[in-house]
CSV table of N, CA and C in Angstrom, one decimal:
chain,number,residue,atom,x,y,z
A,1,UNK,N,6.1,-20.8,-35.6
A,1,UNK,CA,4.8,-20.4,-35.0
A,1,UNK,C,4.9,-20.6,-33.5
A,2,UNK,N,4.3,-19.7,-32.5
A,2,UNK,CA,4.6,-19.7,-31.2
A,2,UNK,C,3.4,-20.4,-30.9
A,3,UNK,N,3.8,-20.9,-29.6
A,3,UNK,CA,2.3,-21.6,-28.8
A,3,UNK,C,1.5,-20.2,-27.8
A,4,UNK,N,1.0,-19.7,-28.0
A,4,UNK,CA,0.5,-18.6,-27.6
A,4,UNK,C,-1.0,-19.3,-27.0
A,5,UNK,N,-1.1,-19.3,-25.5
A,5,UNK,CA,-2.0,-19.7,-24.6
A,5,UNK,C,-3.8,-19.6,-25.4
A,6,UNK,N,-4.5,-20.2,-25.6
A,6,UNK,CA,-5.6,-19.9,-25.8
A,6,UNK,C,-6.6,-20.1,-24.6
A,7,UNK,N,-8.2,-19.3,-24.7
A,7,UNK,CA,-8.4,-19.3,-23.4
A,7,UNK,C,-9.7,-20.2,-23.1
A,8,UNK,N,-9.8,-20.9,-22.3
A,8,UNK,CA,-10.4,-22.1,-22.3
A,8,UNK,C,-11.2,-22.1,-22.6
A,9,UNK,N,-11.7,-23.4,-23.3
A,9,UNK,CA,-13.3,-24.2,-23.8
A,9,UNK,C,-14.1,-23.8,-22.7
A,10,UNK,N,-15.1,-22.8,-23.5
A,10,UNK,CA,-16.7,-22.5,-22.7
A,10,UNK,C,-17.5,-23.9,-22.6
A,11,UNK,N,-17.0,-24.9,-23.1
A,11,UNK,CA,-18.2,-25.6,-23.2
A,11,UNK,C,-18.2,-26.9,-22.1
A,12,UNK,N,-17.3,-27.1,-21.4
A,12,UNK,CA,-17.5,-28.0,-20.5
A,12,UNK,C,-18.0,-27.2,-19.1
A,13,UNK,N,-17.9,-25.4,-18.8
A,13,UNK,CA,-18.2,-25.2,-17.7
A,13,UNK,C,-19.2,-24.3,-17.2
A,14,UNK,N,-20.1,-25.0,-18.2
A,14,UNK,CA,-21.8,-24.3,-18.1
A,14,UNK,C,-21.9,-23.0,-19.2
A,15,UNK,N,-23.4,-22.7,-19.3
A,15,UNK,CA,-23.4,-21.4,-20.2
A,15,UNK,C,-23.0,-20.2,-19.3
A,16,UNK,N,-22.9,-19.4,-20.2
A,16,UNK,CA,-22.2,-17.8,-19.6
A,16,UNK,C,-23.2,-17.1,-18.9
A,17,UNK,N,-23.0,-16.2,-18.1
A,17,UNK,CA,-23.9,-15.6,-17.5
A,17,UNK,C,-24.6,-14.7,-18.0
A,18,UNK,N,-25.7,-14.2,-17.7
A,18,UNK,CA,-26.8,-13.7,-18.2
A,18,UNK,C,-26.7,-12.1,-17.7
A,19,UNK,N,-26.6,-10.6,-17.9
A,19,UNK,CA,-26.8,-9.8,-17.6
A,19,UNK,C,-27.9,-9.7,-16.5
A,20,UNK,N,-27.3,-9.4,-14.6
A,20,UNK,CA,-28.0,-9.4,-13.7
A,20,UNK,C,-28.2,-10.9,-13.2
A,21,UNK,N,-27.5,-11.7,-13.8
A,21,UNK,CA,-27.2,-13.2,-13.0
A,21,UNK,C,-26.7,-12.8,-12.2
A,22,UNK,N,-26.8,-13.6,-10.5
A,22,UNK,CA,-26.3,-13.3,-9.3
A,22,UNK,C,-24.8,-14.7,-10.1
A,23,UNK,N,-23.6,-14.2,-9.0
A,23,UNK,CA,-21.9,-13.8,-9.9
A,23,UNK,C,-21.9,-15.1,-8.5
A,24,UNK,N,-22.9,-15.0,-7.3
A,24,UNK,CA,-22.3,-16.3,-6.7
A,24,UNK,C,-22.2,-17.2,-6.5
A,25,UNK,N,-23.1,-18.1,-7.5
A,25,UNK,CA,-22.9,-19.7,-7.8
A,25,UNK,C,-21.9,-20.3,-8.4
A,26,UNK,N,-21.3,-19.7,-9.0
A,26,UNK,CA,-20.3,-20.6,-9.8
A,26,UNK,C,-19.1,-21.1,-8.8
A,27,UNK,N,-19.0,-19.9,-7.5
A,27,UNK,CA,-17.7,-19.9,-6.7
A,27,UNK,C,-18.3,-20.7,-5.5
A,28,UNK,N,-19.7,-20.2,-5.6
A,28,UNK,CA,-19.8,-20.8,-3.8
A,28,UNK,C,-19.8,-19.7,-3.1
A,29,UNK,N,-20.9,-19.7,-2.2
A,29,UNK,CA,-21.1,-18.9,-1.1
A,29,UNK,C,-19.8,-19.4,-0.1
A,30,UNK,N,-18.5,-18.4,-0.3
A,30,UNK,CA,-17.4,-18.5,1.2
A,30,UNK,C,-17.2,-17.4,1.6
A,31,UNK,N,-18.5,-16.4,1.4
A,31,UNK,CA,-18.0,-15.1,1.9
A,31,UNK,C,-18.8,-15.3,3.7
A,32,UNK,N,-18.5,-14.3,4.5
A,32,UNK,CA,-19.4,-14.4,5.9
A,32,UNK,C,-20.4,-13.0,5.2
A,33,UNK,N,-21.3,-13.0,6.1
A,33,UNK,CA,-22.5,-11.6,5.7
A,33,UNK,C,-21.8,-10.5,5.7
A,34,UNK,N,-20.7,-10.5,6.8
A,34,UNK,CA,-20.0,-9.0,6.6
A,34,UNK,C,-19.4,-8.5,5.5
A,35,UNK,N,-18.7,-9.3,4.8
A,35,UNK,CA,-17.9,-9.2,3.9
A,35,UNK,C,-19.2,-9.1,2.7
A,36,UNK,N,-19.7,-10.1,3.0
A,36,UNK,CA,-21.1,-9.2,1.6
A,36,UNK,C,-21.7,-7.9,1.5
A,37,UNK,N,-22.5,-7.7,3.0
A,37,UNK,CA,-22.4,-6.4,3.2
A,37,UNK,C,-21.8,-5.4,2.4
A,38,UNK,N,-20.9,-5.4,2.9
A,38,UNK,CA,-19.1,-4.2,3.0
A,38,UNK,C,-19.1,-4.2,1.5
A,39,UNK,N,-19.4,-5.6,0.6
A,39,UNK,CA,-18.8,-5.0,-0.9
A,39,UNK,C,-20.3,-4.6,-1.3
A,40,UNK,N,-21.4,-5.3,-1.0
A,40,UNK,CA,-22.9,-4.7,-1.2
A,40,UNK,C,-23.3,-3.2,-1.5
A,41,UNK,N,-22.4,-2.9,-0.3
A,41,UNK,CA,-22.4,-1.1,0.1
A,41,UNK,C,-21.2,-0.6,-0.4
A,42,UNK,N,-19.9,-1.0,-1.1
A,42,UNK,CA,-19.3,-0.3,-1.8
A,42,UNK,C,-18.1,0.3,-1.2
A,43,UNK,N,-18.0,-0.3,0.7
A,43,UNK,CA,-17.3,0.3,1.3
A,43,UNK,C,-16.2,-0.6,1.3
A,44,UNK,N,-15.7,-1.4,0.8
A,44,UNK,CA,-14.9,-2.2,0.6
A,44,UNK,C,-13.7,-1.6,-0.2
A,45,UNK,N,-12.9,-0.9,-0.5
A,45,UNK,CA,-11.9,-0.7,-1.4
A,45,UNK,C,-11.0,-1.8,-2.1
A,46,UNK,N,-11.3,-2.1,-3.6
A,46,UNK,CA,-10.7,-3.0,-4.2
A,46,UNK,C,-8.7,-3.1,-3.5
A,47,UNK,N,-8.4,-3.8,-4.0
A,47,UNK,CA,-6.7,-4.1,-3.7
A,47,UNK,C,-6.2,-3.7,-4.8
A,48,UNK,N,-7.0,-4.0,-5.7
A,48,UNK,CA,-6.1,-4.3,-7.3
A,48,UNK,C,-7.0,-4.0,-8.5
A,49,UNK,N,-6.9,-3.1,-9.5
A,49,UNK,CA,-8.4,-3.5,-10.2
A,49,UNK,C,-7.5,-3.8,-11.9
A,50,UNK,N,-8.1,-4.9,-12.6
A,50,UNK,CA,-7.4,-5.7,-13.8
A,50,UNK,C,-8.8,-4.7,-15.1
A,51,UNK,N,-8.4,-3.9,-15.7
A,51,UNK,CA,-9.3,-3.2,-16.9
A,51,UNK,C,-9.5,-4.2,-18.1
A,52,UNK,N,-10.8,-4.8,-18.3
A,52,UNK,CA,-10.6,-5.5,-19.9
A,52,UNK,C,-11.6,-5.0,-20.4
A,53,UNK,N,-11.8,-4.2,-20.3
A,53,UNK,CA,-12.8,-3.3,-21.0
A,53,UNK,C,-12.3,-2.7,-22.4
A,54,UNK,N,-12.6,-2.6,-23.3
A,54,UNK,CA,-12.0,-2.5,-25.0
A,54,UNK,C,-11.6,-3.5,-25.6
A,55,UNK,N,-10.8,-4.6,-24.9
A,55,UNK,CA,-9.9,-5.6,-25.5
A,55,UNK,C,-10.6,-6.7,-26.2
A,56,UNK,N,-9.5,-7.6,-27.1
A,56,UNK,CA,-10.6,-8.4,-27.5
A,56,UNK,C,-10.8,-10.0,-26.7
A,57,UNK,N,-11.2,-11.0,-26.9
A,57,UNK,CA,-11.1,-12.0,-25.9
A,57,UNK,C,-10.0,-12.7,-25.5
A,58,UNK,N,-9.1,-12.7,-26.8
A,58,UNK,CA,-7.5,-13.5,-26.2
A,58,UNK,C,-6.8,-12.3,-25.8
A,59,UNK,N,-6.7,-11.2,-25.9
A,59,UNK,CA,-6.1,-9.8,-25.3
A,59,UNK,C,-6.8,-9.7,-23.7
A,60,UNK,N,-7.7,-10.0,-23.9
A,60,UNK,CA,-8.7,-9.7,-22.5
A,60,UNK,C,-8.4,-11.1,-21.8
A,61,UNK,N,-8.7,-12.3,-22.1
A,61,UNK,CA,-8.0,-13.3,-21.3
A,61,UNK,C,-6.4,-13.2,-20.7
A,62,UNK,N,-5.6,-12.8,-22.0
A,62,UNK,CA,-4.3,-12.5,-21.3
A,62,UNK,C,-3.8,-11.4,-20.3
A,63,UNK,N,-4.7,-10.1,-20.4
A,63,UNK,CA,-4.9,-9.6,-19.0
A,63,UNK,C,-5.0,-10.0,-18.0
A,64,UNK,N,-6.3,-11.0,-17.9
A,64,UNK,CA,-6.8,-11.3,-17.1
A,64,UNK,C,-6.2,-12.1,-15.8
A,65,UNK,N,-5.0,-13.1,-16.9
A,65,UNK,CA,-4.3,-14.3,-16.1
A,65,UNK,C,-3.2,-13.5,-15.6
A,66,UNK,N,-2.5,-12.5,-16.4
A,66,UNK,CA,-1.3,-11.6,-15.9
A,66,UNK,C,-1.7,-10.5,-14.9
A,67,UNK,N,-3.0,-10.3,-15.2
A,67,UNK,CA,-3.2,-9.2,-13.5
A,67,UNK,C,-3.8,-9.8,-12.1
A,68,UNK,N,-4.1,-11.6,-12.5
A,68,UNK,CA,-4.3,-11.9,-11.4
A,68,UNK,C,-2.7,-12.6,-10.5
A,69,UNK,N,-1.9,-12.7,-11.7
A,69,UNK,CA,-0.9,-13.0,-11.1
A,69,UNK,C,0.3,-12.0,-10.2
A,70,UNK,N,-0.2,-11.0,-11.1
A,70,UNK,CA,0.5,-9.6,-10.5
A,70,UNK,C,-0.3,-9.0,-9.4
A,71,UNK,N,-1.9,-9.6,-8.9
A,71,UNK,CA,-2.3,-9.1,-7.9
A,71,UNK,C,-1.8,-10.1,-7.3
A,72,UNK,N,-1.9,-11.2,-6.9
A,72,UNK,CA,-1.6,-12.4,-5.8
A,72,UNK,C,0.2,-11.9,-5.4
A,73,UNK,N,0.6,-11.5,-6.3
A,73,UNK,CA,1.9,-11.6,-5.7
A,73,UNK,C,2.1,-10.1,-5.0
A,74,UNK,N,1.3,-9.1,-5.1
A,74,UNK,CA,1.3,-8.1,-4.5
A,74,UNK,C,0.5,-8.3,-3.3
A,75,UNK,N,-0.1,-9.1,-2.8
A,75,UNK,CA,-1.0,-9.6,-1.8
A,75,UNK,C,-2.3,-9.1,-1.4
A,76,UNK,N,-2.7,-8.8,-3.2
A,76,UNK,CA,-4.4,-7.8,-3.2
A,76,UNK,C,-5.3,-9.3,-2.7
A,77,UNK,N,-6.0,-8.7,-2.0
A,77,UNK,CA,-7.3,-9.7,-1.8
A,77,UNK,C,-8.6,-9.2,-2.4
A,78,UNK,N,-9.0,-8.0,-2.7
A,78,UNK,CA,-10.0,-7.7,-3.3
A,78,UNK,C,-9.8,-7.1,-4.7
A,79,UNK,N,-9.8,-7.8,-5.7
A,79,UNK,CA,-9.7,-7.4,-7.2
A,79,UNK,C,-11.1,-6.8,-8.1
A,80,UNK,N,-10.8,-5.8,-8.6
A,80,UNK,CA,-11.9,-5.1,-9.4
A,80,UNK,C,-11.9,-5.5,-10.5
A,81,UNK,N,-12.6,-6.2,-11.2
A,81,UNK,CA,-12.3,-7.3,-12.9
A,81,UNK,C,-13.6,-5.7,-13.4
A,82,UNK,N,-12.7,-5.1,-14.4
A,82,UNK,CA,-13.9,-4.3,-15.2
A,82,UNK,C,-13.7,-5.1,-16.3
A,83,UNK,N,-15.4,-5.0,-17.1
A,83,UNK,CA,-15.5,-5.8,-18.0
A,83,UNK,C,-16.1,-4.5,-19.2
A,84,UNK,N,-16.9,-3.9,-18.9
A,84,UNK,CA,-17.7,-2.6,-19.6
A,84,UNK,C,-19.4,-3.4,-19.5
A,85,UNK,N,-19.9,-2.8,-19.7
A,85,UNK,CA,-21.3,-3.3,-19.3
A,85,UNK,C,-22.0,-3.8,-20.7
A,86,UNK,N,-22.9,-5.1,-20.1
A,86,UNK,CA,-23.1,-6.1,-21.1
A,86,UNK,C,-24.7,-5.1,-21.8
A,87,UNK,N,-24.7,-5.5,-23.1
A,87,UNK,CA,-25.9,-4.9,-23.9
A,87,UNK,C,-26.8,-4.8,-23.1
A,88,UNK,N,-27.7,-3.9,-23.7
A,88,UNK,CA,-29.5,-4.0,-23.1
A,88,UNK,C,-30.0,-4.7,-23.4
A,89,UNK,N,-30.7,-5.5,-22.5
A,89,UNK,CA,-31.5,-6.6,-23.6
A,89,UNK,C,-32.5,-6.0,-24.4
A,90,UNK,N,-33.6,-4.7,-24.0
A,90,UNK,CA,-34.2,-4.9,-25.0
A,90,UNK,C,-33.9,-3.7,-26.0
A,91,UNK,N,-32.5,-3.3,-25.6
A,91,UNK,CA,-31.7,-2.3,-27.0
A,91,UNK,C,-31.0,-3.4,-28.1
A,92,UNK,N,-30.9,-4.5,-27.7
A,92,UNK,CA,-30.6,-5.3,-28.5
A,92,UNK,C,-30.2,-5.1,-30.0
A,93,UNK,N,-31.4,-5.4,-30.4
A,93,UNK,CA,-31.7,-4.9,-32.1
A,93,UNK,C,-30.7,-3.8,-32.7
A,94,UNK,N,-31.2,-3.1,-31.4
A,94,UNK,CA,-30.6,-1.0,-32.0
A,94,UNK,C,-29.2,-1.0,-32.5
A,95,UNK,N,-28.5,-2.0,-31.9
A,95,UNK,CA,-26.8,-1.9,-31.5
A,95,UNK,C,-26.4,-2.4,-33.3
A,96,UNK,N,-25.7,-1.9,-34.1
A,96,UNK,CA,-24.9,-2.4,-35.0
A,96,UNK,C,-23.8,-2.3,-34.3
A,97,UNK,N,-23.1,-3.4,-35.5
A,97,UNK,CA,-21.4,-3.3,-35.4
A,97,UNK,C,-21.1,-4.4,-34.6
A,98,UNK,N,-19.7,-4.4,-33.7
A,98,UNK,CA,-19.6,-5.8,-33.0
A,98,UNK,C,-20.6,-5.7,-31.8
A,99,UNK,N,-20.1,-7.0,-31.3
A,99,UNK,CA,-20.5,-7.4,-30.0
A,99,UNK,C,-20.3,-6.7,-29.0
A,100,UNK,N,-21.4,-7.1,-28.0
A,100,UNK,CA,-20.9,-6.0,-26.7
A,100,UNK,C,-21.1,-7.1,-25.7
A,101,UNK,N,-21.0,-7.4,-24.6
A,101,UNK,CA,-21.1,-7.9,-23.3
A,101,UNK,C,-19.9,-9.5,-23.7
A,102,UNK,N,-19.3,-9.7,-24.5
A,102,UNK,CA,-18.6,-11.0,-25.5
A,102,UNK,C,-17.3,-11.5,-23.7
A,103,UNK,N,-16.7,-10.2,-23.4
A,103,UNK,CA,-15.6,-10.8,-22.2
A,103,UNK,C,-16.6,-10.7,-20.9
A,104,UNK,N,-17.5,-10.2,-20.6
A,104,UNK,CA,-18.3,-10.4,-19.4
A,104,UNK,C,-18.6,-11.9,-19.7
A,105,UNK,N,-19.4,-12.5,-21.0
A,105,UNK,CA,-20.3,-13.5,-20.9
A,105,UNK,C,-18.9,-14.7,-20.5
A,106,UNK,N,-17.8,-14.7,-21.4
A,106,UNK,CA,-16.9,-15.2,-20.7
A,106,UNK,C,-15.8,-15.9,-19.6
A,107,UNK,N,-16.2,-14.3,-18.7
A,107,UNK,CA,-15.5,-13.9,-17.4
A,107,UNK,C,-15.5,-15.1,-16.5
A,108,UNK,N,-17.1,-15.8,-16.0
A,108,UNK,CA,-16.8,-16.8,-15.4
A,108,UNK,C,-16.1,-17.7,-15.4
A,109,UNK,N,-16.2,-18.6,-17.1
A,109,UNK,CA,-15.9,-19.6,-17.5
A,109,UNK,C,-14.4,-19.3,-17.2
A,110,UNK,N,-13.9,-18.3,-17.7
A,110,UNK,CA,-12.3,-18.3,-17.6
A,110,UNK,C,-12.0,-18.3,-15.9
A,111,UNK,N,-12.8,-17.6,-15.3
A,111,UNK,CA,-12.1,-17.6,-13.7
A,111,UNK,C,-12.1,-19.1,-13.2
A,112,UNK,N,-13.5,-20.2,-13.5
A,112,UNK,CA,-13.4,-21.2,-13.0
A,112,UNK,C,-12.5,-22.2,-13.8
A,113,UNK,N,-12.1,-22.2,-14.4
A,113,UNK,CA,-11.3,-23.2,-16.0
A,113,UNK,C,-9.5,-22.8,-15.3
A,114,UNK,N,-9.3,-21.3,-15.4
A,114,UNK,CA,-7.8,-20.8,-15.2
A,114,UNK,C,-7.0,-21.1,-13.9
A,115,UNK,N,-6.1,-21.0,-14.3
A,115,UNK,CA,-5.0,-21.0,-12.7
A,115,UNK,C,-5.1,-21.0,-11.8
A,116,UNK,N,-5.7,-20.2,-11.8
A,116,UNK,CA,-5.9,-19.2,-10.2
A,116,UNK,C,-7.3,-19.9,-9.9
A,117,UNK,N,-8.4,-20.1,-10.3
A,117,UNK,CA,-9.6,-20.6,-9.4
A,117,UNK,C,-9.4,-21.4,-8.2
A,118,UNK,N,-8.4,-22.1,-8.0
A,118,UNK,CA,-8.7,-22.0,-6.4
A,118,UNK,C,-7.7,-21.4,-5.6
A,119,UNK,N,-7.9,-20.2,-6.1
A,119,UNK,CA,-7.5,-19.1,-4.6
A,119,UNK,C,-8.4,-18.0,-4.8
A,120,UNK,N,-10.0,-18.2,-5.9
A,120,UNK,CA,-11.1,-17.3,-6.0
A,120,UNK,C,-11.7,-17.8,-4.9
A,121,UNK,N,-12.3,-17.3,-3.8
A,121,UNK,CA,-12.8,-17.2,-2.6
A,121,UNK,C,-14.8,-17.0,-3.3
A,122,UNK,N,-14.6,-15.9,-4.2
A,122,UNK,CA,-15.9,-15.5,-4.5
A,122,UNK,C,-15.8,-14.3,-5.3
A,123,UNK,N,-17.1,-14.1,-6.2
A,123,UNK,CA,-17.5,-13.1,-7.1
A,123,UNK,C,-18.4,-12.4,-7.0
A,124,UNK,N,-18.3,-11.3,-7.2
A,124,UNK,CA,-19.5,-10.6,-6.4
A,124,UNK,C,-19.6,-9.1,-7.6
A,125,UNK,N,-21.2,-9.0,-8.0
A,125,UNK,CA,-21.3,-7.3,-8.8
A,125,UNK,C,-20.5,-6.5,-8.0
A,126,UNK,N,-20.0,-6.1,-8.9
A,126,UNK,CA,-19.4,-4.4,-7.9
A,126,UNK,C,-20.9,-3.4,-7.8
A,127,UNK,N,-20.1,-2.8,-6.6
A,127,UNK,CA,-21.3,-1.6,-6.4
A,127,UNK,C,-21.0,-0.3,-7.6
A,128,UNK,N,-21.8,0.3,-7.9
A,128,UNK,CA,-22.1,1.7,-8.3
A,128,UNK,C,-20.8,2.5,-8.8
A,129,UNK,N,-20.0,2.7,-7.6
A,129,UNK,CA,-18.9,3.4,-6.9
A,129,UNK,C,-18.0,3.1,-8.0
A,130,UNK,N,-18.0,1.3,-8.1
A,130,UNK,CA,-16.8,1.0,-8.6
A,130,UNK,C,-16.9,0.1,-9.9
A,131,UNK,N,-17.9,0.8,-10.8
A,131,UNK,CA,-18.4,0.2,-11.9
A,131,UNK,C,-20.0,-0.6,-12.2
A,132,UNK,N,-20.4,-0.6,-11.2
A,132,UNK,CA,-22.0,-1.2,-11.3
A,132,UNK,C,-22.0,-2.6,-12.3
A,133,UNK,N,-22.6,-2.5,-13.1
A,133,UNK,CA,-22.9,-3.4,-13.8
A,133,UNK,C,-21.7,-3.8,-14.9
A,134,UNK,N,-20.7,-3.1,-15.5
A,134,UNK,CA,-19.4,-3.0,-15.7
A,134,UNK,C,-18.3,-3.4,-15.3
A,135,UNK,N,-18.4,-4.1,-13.8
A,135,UNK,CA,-17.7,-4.8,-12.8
A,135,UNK,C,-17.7,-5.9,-11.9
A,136,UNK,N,-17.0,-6.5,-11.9
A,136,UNK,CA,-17.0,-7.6,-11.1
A,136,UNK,C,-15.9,-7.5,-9.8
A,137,UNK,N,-16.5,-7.6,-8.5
A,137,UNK,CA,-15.4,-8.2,-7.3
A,137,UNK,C,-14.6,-9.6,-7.6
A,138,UNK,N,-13.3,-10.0,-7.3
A,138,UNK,CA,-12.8,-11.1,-7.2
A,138,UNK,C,-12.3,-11.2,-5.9
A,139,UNK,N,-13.1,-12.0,-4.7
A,139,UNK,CA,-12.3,-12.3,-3.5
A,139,UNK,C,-11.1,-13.0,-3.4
A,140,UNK,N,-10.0,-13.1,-3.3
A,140,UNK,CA,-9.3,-14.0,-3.1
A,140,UNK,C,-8.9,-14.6,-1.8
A,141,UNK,N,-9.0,-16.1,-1.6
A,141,UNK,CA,-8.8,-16.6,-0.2
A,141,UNK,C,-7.6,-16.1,0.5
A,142,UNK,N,-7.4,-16.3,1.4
A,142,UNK,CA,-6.4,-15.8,2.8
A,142,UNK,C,-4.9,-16.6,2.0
A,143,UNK,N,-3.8,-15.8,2.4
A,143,UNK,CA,-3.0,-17.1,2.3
A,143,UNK,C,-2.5,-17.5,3.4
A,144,UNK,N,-2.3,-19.0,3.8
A,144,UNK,CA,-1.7,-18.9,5.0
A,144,UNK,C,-0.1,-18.5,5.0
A,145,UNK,N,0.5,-17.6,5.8
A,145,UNK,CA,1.3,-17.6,5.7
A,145,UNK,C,2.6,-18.2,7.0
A,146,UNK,N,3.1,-19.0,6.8
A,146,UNK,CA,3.8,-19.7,7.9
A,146,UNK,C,5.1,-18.6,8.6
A,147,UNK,N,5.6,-18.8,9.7
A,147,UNK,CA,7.0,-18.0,9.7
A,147,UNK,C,8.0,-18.5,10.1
C-alpha cells in the first residue's frame, strides 16, 4: 500500500468560504491598491492558470500542489486557480446528484495548511474575463533573487 499525500484537515483552519466571501482575509491584505485595481479590472494577465474544475478532491488537491510547484519554478507570479462556480444558493434544492462548489469550499483551507502558503502574497476573485465566480487569483510574493 503506498502512502499517497492526503489533503489537509479542514478543521483546524476555520470554516470554508461562503460563495461571494471576500478571498482576502485568510492571506492578509499584502497587495498595494494598484495591484488590486489591475486584477479588479481584469487587466492583469494570469502567469500560470492550475484547472480543478471536474476533479475530485484528492485529484484536485494533487493538482493543485503540483501546479503550484510547476508555477513557482517557472517564475509565474500571478496564478489562475479555476475551481467551476460554487452552487446557487437559492437553486439549491433544484440540483440532484453530487456536490457542486465541494473544491472551492476547500481551496482556502488547502492554500493556507499546504507548502507553498508562505510564498501566497494574496487571493483575490478573478474578474469576469478570467472566470468570475469560477476563479480565484493566487499572488505569489517576489522572490528575492541574489546574484
Amino acid at each position: 500500500m503506498s502512502a499517497k499525500p492526503r489533503p489537509p484537515s479542514t478543521s483546524s483552519a476555520g470554516p470554508p468560504p461562503r460563495s461571494g466571501e471576500d478571498f482576502r482575509r485568510p492571506t492578509g491584505n499584502t497587495l498595494d491598491a494598484s495591484w488590486d485595481r489591475k486584477l479588479a479590472q481584469g487587466t492583469v494577465a494570469p502567469d500560470f492558470t492550475i484547472d480543478l474544475h471536474g476533479h475530485t478532491l484528492d485529484t484536485a488537491w494533487n493538482r493543485l500542489e503540483h501546479g503550484l510547484m510547476l508555477a513557482e519554478s517557472q517564475g509565474a507570479r500571478v496564478i489562475l486557480v479555476v475551481t467551476g462556480r460554487p452552487r446557487p444558493v437559492d437553486r439549491g434544492a433544484a440540483h440532484s446528484g453530487g456536490q457542486r462548489g465541494v473544491i472551492r469550499a476547500k481551496l482556502l483551507d488547502w492554500l493556507a495548511a499546504g507548502s507553498h502558503s508562505s510564498r501566497i502574497a494574496a487571493v483575490r476573485a478573478a474578474h469576469p474575463r478570467h472566470g468570475g465566480a469560477g476563479a480565484l487569483y493566487l499572488v505569489l510574493r517576489r522572490t528575492s533573487r541574489s546574484a
